[in-house]
Amino acid sequence: METATVLAAVALIAFAVASGCLIQLHRVAPEVDLLRDAVSEYGAGPHASWYRAQVLLVGLGAAATASGMQ
């Protein structure tokens, strides 16, 4: 398998799981307003582990995308 294909798959999976984490955050933390509050406010609440996972996965997806473009 080609390296670019593997990196593309890693990026796609990472972004999909990060989106799932963000959806879960919206479900379990209704006190954070979607239109008014920043996404980073999830990191200060009791559901900070979901937020950390989302941030790490977005970073992994971005790194895989950048590596695949070289």
mmCIF file with all atom_site columns, C-alpha atoms in Angstrom:
data_model
loop_
_atom_site.group_PDB
_atom_site.id
_atom_site.type_symbol
_atom_site.label_atom_id
_atom_site.label_alt_id
_atom_site.label_comp_id
_atom_site.label_asym_id
_atom_site.label_entity_id
_atom_site.label_seq_id
_atom_site.pdbx_PDB_ins_code
_atom_site.Cartn_x
_atom_site.Cartn_y
_atom_site.Cartn_z
_atom_site.occupancy
_atom_site.B_iso_or_equiv
_atom_site.pdbx_formal_charge
_atom_site.auth_seq_id
_atom_site.auth_comp_id
_atom_site.auth_asym_id
_atom_site.auth_atom_id
_atom_site.pdbx_PDB_model_num
ATOM 1  C CA . MET A 1 1  ? 0.000   0.000  0.000  1.00 0.00 ? 1  MET A CA 1
ATOM 2  C CA . GLU A 1 2  ? 1.256   3.456  -0.850 1.00 0.00 ? 2  GLU A CA 1
ATOM 3  C CA . THR A 1 3  ? 2.273   5.774  2.000  1.00 0.00 ? 3  THR A CA 1
ATOM 4  C CA . ALA A 1 4  ? -0.005  8.595  0.839  1.00 0.00 ? 4  ALA A CA 1
ATOM 5  C CA . THR A 1 5  ? -2.984  6.227  0.868  1.00 0.00 ? 5  THR A CA 1
ATOM 6  C CA . VAL A 1 6  ? -2.249  5.119  4.422  1.00 0.00 ? 6  VAL A CA 1
ATOM 7  C CA . LEU A 1 7  ? -1.846  8.713  5.586  1.00 0.00 ? 7  LEU A CA 1
ATOM 8  C CA . ALA A 1 8  ? -5.106  9.672  3.879  1.00 0.00 ? 8  ALA A CA 1
ATOM 9  C CA . ALA A 1 9  ? -6.892  6.826  5.644  1.00 0.00 ? 9  ALA A CA 1
ATOM 10 C CA . VAL A 1 10 ? -5.398  7.828  9.005  1.00 0.00 ? 10 VAL A CA 1
ATOM 11 C CA . ALA A 1 11 ? -6.479  11.436 8.463  1.00 0.00 ? 11 ALA A CA 1
ATOM 12 C CA . LEU A 1 12 ? -9.996  10.427 7.449  1.00 0.00 ? 12 LEU A CA 1
ATOM 13 C CA . ILE A 1 13 ? -10.438 8.145  10.452 1.00 0.00 ? 13 ILE A CA 1
ATOM 14 C CA . ALA A 1 14 ? -8.967  10.709 12.851 1.00 0.00 ? 14 ALA A CA 1
ATOM 15 C CA . PHE A 1 15 ? -11.261 13.478 11.582 1.00 0.00 ? 15 PHE A CA 1
ATOM 16 C CA . ALA A 1 16 ? -14.304 11.193 11.703 1.00 0.00 ? 16 ALA A CA 1
ATOM 17 C CA . VAL A 1 17 ? -13.627 10.109 15.294 1.00 0.00 ? 17 VAL A CA 1
ATOM 18 C CA . ALA A 1 18 ? -12.886 13.730 16.281 1.00 0.00 ? 18 ALA A CA 1
ATOM 19 C CA . SER A 1 19 ? -16.275 14.710 14.858 1.00 0.00 ? 19 SER A CA 1
ATOM 20 C CA . GLY A 1 20 ? -17.847 11.935 16.919 1.00 0.00 ? 20 GLY A CA 1
ATOM 21 C CA . CYS A 1 21 ? -16.162 13.280 20.051 1.00 0.00 ? 21 CYS A CA 1
ATOM 22 C CA . LEU A 1 22 ? -17.491 16.755 19.320 1.00 0.00 ? 22 LEU A CA 1
ATOM 23 C CA . ILE A 1 23 ? -21.006 15.421 18.787 1.00 0.00 ? 23 ILE A CA 1
ATOM 24 C CA . GLN A 1 24 ? -20.753 13.553 22.089 1.00 0.00 ? 24 GLN A CA 1
ATOM 25 C CA . LEU A 1 25 ? -19.639 16.767 23.800 1.00 0.00 ? 25 LEU A CA 1
ATOM 26 C CA . HIS A 1 26 ? -22.667 18.593 22.437 1.00 0.00 ? 26 HIS A CA 1
ATOM 27 C CA . ARG A 1 27 ? -24.895 15.830 23.821 1.00 0.00 ? 27 ARG A CA 1
ATOM 28 C CA . VAL A 1 28 ? -23.430 15.510 27.330 1.00 0.00 ? 28 VAL A CA 1
ATOM 29 C CA . ALA A 1 29 ? -22.739 19.185 28.026 1.00 0.00 ? 29 ALA A CA 1
ATOM 30 C CA . PRO A 1 30 ? -25.907 21.130 27.229 1.00 0.00 ? 30 PRO A CA 1
ATOM 31 C CA . GLU A 1 31 ? -24.735 24.051 29.401 1.00 0.00 ? 31 GLU A CA 1
ATOM 32 C CA . VAL A 1 32 ? -22.342 25.089 26.614 1.00 0.00 ? 32 VAL A CA 1
ATOM 33 C CA . ASP A 1 33 ? -24.302 27.071 24.022 1.00 0.00 ? 33 ASP A CA 1
ATOM 34 C CA . LEU A 1 34 ? -23.437 26.044 20.459 1.00 0.00 ? 34 LEU A CA 1
ATOM 35 C CA . LEU A 1 35 ? -23.866 29.530 19.034 1.00 0.00 ? 35 LEU A CA 1
ATOM 36 C CA . ARG A 1 36 ? -22.521 31.686 21.843 1.00 0.00 ? 36 ARG A CA 1
ATOM 37 C CA . ASP A 1 37 ? -19.727 29.752 23.558 1.00 0.00 ? 37 ASP A CA 1
ATOM 38 C CA . ALA A 1 38 ? -16.365 28.642 22.204 1.00 0.00 ? 38 ALA A CA 1
ATOM 39 C CA . VAL A 1 39 ? -15.636 24.958 21.664 1.00 0.00 ? 39 VAL A CA 1
ATOM 40 C CA . SER A 1 40 ? -12.692 25.241 24.057 1.00 0.00 ? 40 SER A CA 1
ATOM 41 C CA . GLU A 1 41 ? -15.127 25.799 26.952 1.00 0.00 ? 41 GLU A CA 1
ATOM 42 C CA . TYR A 1 42 ? -15.694 22.046 26.928 1.00 0.00 ? 42 TYR A CA 1
ATOM 43 C CA . GLY A 1 43 ? -12.110 21.677 28.164 1.00 0.00 ? 43 GLY A CA 1
ATOM 44 C CA . ALA A 1 44 ? -12.905 23.425 31.445 1.00 0.00 ? 44 ALA A CA 1
ATOM 45 C CA . GLY A 1 45 ? -15.875 21.254 32.415 1.00 0.00 ? 45 GLY A CA 1
ATOM 46 C CA . PRO A 1 46 ? -16.369 17.743 33.709 1.00 0.00 ? 46 PRO A CA 1
ATOM 47 C CA . HIS A 1 47 ? -16.199 16.337 30.178 1.00 0.00 ? 47 HIS A CA 1
ATOM 48 C CA . ALA A 1 48 ? -12.689 17.598 29.473 1.00 0.00 ? 48 ALA A CA 1
ATOM 49 C CA . SER A 1 49 ? -11.458 14.133 28.452 1.00 0.00 ? 49 SER A CA 1
ATOM 50 C CA . TRP A 1 50 ? -13.796 14.158 25.424 1.00 0.00 ? 50 TRP A CA 1
ATOM 51 C CA . TYR A 1 51 ? -12.443 17.579 24.487 1.00 0.00 ? 51 TYR A CA 1
ATOM 52 C CA . ARG A 1 52 ? -8.812  16.451 24.852 1.00 0.00 ? 52 ARG A CA 1
ATOM 53 C CA . ALA A 1 53 ? -9.481  13.411 22.672 1.00 0.00 ? 53 ALA A CA 1
ATOM 54 C CA . GLN A 1 54 ? -11.091 15.629 20.029 1.00 0.00 ? 54 GLN A CA 1
ATOM 55 C CA . VAL A 1 55 ? -8.153  18.042 20.011 1.00 0.00 ? 55 VAL A CA 1
ATOM 56 C CA . LEU A 1 56 ? -5.576  15.251 19.776 1.00 0.00 ? 56 LEU A CA 1
ATOM 57 C CA . LEU A 1 57 ? -7.449  13.562 16.944 1.00 0.00 ? 57 LEU A CA 1
ATOM 58 C CA . VAL A 1 58 ? -7.718  16.793 14.962 1.00 0.00 ? 58 VAL A CA 1
ATOM 59 C CA . GLY A 1 59 ? -3.966  17.267 15.438 1.00 0.00 ? 59 GLY A CA 1
ATOM 60 C CA . LEU A 1 60 ? -3.275  13.716 14.290 1.00 0.00 ? 60 LEU A CA 1
ATOM 61 C CA . GLY A 1 61 ? -5.470  14.198 11.234 1.00 0.00 ? 61 GLY A CA 1
ATOM 62 C CA . ALA A 1 62 ? -3.760  17.481 10.394 1.00 0.00 ? 62 ALA A CA 1
ATOM 63 C CA . ALA A 1 63 ? -0.299  15.924 10.767 1.00 0.00 ? 63 ALA A CA 1
ATOM 64 C CA . ALA A 1 64 ? -1.267  12.979 8.559  1.00 0.00 ? 64 ALA A CA 1
ATOM 65 C CA . THR A 1 65 ? -2.689  15.348 5.948  1.00 0.00 ? 65 THR A CA 1
ATOM 66 C CA . ALA A 1 66 ? 0.422   17.529 5.971  1.00 0.00 ? 66 ALA A CA 1
ATOM 67 C CA . SER A 1 67 ? 2.715   14.501 5.753  1.00 0.00 ? 67 SER A CA 1
ATOM 68 C CA . GLY A 1 68 ? 0.734   13.068 2.863  1.00 0.00 ? 68 GLY A CA 1
ATOM 69 C CA . MET A 1 69 ? 1.071   16.286 0.875  1.00 0.00 ? 69 MET A CA 1
ATOM 70 C CA . GLN A 1 70 ? 4.858   16.228 0.863  1.00 0.00 ? 70 GLN A CA 1
#
